[in-house]
PDB file of C-alpha atoms and ligand atoms in Angstrom:
ATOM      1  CA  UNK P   1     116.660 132.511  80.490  1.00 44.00           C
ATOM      2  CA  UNK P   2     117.451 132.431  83.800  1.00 48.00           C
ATOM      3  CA  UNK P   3     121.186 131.335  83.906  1.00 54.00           C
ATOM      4  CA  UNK P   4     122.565 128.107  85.881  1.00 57.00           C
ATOM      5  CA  UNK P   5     122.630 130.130  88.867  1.00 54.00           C
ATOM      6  CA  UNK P   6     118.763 131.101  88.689  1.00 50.00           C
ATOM      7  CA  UNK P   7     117.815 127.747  87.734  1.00 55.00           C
ATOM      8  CA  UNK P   8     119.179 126.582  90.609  1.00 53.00           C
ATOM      9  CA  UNK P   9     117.699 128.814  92.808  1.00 46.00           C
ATOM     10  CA  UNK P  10     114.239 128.356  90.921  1.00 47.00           C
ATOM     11  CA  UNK P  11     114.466 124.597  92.285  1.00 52.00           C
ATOM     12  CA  UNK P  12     115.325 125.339  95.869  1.00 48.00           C
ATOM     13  CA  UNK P  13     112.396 127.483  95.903  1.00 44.00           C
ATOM     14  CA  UNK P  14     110.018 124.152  94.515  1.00 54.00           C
ATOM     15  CA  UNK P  15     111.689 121.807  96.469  1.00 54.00           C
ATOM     16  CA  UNK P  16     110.655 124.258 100.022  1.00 54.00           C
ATOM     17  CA  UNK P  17     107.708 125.142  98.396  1.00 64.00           C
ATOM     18  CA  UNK P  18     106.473 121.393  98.345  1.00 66.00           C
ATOM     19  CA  UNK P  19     108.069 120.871 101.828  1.00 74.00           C
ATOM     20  CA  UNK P  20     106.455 123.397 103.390  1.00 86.00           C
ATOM     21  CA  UNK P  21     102.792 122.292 101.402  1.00 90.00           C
ATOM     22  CA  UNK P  22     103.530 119.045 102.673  1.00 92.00           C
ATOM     23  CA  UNK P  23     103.691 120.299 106.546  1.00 93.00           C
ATOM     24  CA  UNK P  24     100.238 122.616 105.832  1.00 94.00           C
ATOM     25  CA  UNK P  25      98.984 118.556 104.853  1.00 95.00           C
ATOM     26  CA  UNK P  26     100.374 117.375 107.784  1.00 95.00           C
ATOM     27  CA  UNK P  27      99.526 120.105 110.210  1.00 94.00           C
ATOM     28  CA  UNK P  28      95.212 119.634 108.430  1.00 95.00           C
ATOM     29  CA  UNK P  29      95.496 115.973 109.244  1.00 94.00           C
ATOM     30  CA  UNK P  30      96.190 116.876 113.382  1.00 93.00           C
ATOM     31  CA  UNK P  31      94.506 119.436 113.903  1.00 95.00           C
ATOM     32  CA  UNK P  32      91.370 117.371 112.385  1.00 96.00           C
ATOM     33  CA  UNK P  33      90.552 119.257 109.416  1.00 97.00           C
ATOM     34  CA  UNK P  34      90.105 116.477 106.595  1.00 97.00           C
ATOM     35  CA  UNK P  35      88.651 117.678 103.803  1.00 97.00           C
ATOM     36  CA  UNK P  36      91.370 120.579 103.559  1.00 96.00           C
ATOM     37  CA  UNK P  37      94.112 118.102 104.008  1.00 97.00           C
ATOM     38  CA  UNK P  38      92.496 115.368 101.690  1.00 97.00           C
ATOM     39  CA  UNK P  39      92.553 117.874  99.232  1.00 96.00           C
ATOM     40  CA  UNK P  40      96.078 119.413  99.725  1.00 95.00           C
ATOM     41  CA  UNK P  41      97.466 115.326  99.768  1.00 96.00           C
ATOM     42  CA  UNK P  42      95.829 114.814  96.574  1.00 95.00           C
ATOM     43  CA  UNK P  43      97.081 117.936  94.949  1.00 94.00           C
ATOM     44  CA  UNK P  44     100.454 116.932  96.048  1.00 94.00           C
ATOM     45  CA  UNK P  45     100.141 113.602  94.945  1.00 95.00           C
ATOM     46  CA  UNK P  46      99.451 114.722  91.469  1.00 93.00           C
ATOM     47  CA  UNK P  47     102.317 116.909  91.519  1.00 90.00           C
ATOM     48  CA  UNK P  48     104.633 114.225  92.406  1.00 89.00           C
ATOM     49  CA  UNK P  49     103.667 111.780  90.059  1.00 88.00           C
ATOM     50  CA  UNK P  50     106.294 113.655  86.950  1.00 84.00           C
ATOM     51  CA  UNK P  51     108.840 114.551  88.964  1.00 81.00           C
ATOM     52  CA  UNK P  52     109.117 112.452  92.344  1.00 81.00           C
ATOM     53  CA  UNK P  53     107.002 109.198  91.126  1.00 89.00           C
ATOM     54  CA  UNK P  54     108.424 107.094  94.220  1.00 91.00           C
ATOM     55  CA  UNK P  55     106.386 109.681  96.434  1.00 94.00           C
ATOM     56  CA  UNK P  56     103.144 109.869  94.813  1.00 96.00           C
ATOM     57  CA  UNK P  57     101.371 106.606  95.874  1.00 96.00           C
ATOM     58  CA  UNK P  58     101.974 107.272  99.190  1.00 96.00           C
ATOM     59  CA  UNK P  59     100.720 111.049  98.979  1.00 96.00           C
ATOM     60  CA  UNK P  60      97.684 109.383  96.998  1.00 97.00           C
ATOM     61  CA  UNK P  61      97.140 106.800 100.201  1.00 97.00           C
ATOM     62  CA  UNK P  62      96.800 109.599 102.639  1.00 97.00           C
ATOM     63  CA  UNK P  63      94.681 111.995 100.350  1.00 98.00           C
ATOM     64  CA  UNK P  64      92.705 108.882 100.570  1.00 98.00           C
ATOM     65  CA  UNK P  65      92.566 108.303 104.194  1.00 97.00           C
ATOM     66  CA  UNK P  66      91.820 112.255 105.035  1.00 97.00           C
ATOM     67  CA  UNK P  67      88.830 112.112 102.503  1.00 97.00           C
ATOM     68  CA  UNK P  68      87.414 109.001 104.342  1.00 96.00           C
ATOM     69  CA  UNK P  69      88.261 110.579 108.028  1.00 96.00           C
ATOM     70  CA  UNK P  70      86.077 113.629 106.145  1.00 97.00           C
ATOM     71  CA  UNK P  71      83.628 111.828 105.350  1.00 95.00           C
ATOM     72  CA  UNK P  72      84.193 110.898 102.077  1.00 96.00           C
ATOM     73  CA  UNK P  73      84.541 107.949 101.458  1.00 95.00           C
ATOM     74  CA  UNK P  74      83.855 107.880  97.451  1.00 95.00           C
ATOM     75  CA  UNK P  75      86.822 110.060  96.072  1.00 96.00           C
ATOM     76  CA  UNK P  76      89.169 108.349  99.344  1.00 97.00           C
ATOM     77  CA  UNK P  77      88.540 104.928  97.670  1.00 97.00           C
ATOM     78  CA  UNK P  78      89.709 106.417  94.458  1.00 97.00           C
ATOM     79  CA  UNK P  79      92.559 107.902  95.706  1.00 98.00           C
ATOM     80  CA  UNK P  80      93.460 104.790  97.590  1.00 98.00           C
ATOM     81  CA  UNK P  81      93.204 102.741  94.480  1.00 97.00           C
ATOM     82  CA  UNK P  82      95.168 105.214  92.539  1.00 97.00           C
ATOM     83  CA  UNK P  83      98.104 104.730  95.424  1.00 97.00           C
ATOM     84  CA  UNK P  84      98.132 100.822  95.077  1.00 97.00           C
ATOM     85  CA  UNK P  85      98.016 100.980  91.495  1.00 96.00           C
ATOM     86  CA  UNK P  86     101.015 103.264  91.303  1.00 95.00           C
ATOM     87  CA  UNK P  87     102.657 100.648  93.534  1.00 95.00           C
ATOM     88  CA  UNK P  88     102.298  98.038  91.667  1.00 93.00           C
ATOM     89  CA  UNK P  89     103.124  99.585  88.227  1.00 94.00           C
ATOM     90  CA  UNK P  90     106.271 100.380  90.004  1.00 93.00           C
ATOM     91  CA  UNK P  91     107.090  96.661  91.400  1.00 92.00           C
ATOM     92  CA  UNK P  92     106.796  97.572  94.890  1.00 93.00           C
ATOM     93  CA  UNK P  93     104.320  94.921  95.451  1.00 91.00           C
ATOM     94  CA  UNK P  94     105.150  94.386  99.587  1.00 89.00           C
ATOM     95  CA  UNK P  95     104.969  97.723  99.992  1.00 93.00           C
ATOM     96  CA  UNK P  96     101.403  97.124  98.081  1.00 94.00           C
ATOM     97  CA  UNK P  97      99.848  94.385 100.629  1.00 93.00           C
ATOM     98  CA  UNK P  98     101.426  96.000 103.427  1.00 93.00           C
ATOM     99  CA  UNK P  99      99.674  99.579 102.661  1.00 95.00           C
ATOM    100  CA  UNK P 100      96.953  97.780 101.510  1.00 96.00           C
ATOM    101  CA  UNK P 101      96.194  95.733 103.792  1.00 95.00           C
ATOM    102  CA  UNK P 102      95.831  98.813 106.503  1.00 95.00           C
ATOM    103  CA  UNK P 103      93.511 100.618 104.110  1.00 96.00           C
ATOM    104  CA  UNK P 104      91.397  97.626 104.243  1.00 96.00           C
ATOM    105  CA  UNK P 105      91.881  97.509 108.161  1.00 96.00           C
ATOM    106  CA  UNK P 106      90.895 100.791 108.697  1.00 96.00           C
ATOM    107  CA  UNK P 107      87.619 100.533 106.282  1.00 97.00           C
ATOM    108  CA  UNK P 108      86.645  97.286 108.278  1.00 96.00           C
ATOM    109  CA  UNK P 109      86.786  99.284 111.462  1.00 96.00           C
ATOM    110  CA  UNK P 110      84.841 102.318 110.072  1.00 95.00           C
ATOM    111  CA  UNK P 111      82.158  99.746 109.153  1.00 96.00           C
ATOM    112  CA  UNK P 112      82.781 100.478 105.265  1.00 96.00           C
ATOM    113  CA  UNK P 113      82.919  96.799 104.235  1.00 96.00           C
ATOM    114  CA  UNK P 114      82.179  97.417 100.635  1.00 96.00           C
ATOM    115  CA  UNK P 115      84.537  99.807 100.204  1.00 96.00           C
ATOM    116  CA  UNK P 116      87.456  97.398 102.160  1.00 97.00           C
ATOM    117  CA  UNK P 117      85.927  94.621  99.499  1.00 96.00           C
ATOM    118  CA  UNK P 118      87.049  96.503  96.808  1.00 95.00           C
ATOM    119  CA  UNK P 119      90.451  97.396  98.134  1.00 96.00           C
ATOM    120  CA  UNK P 120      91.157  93.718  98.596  1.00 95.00           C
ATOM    121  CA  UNK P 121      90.110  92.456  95.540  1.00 94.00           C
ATOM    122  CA  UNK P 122      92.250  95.593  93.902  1.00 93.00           C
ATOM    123  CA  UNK P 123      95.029  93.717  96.188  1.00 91.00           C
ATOM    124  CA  UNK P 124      94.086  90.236  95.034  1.00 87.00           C
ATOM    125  CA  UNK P 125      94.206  91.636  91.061  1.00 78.00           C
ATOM    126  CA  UNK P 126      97.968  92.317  91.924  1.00 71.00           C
ATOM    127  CA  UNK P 127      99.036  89.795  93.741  1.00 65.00           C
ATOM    128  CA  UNK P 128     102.308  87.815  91.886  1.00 61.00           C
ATOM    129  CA  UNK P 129     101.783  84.248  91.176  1.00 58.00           C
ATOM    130  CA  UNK P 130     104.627  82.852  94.138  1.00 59.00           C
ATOM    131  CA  UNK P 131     104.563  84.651  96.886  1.00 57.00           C
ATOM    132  CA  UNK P 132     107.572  86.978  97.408  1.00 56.00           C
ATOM    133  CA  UNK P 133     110.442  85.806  99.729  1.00 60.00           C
ATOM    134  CA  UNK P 134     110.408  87.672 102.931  1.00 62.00           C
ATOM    135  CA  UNK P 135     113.479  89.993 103.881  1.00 62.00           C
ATOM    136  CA  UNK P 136     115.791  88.508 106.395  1.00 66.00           C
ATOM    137  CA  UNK P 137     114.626  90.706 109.710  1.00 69.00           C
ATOM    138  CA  UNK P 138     117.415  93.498 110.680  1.00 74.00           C
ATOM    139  CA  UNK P 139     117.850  95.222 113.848  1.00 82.00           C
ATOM    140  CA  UNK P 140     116.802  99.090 113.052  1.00 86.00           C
ATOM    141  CA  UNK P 141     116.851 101.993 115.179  1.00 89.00           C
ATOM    142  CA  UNK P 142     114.175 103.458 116.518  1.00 92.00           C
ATOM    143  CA  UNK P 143     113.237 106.338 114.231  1.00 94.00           C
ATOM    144  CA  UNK P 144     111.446 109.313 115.539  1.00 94.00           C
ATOM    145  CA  UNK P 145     107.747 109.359 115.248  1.00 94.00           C
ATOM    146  CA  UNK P 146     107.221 112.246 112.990  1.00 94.00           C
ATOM    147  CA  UNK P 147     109.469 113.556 110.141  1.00 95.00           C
ATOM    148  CA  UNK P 148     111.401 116.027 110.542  1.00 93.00           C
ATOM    149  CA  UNK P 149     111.143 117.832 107.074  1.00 93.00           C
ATOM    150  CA  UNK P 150     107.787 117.331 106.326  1.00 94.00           C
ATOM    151  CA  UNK P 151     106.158 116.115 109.608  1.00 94.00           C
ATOM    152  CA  UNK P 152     104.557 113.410 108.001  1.00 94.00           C
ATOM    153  CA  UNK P 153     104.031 110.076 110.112  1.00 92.00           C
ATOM    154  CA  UNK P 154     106.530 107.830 110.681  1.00 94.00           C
ATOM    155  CA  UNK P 155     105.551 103.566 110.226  1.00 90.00           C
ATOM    156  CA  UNK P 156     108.587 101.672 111.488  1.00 85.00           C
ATOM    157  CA  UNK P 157     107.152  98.554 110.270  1.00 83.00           C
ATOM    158  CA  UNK P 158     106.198 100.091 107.200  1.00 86.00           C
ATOM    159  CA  UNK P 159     109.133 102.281 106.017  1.00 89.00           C
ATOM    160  CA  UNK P 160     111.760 101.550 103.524  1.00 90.00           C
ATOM    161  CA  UNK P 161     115.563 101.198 104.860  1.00 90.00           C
ATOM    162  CA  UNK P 162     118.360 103.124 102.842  1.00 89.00           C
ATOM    163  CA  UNK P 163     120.617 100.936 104.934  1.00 89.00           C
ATOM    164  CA  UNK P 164     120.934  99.257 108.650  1.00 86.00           C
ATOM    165  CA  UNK P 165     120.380 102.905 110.425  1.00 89.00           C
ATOM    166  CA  UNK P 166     119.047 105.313 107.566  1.00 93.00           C
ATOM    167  CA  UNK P 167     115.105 105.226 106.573  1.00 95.00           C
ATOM    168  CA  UNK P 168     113.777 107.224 103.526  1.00 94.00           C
ATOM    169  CA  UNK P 169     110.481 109.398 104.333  1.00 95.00           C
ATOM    170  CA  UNK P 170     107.741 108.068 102.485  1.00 94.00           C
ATOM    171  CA  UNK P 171     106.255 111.502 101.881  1.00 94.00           C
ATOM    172  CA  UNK P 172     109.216 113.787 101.212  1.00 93.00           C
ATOM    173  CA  UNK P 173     112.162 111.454 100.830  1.00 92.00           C
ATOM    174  CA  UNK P 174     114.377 113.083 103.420  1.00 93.00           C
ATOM    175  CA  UNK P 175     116.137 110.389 105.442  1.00 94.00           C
ATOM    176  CA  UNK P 176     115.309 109.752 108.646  1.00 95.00           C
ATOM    177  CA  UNK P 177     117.801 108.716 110.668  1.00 91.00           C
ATOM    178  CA  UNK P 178     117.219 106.740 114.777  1.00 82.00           C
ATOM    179  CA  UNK P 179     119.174 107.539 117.868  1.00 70.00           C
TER     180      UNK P 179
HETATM  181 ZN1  LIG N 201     109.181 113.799 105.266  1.00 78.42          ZN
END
């Protein structure tokens, strides 16, 4: 119906819609408004899960953590689950502890011990039977704090290398390259 050349167009238009969503998400989560970016993480998080399934747990991890900074804490545990889960089911069980393992950090600090409880044991559920060998450390760049595309934070210690100087953006795939 609408020819190769619409079709094309038709997914440049999705692809900036979703970037530009993404930096509304972003932009909530500074400016302090939680609720409104918990909401616009998790609606982006279901969106991803068809198409861009390698971006969804982490859009589902900060719906999560905008819903506790707002307050609530009920739906972020479920969307933090939901996150962990998805990394698991995709065999991207470091990435699982290491995300993990700050959503229980900052529960414990925000006095929410149940809720950190059930993270863990979530965690614990998951774990593999021998522990997975450790990556042999390589020198990165430093990459810049923010992404460019989406403006999404940046975790050095936390991000996945495309190779020695290229990261991938957790939230919008673009890669982020360091000076
Ligand atoms: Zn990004």
């Amino acid at each position: 119906m609408f020819g190769r050349r619409g079709q094309r167009l038709l997914r440049r238009i999705g692809r900036r819609g979703a970037a530009s969503a993404l930096q509304d998400a972003n932009q909530m989560m500074m400016d302090g408004d939680y609720a409104g970016a918990a909401d616009a993480f998790k609606q982006l998080a279901q969106g991803a899960e068809n198409p861009f399934p390698r971006r969804a747990p982490f859009l589902y991890m900060e719906a999560g953590r905008a819903a506790i900074l707002s307050g609530d804490s009920k739906s972020g545990v479920v969307s933090l689950k939901r996150g962990l889960t998805l990394l698991a089911s995709q065999g991207r069980l470091h990435r699982m502890q290491v995300l993990g393992q700050r959503a229980v950090d900052e529960l414990t600090a925000r006095g929410l011990n149940v809720e950190a409880q059930g993270i863990a044991q979530l965690m614990g559920a998951s774990l593999p039977k021998e522990p997975p060998t450790q990556p042999v450390p390589v020198k990165h760049p430093i990459l810049p704090a923010h992404c460019p595309s989406c403006g999404g934070t940046v975790r050095p210690d936390e991000i996945e290398w495309i190779d020695n100087v290229t990261a991938e953006c957790d939230y919008c795939g673009s890669p982020l390259r360091g000076k």
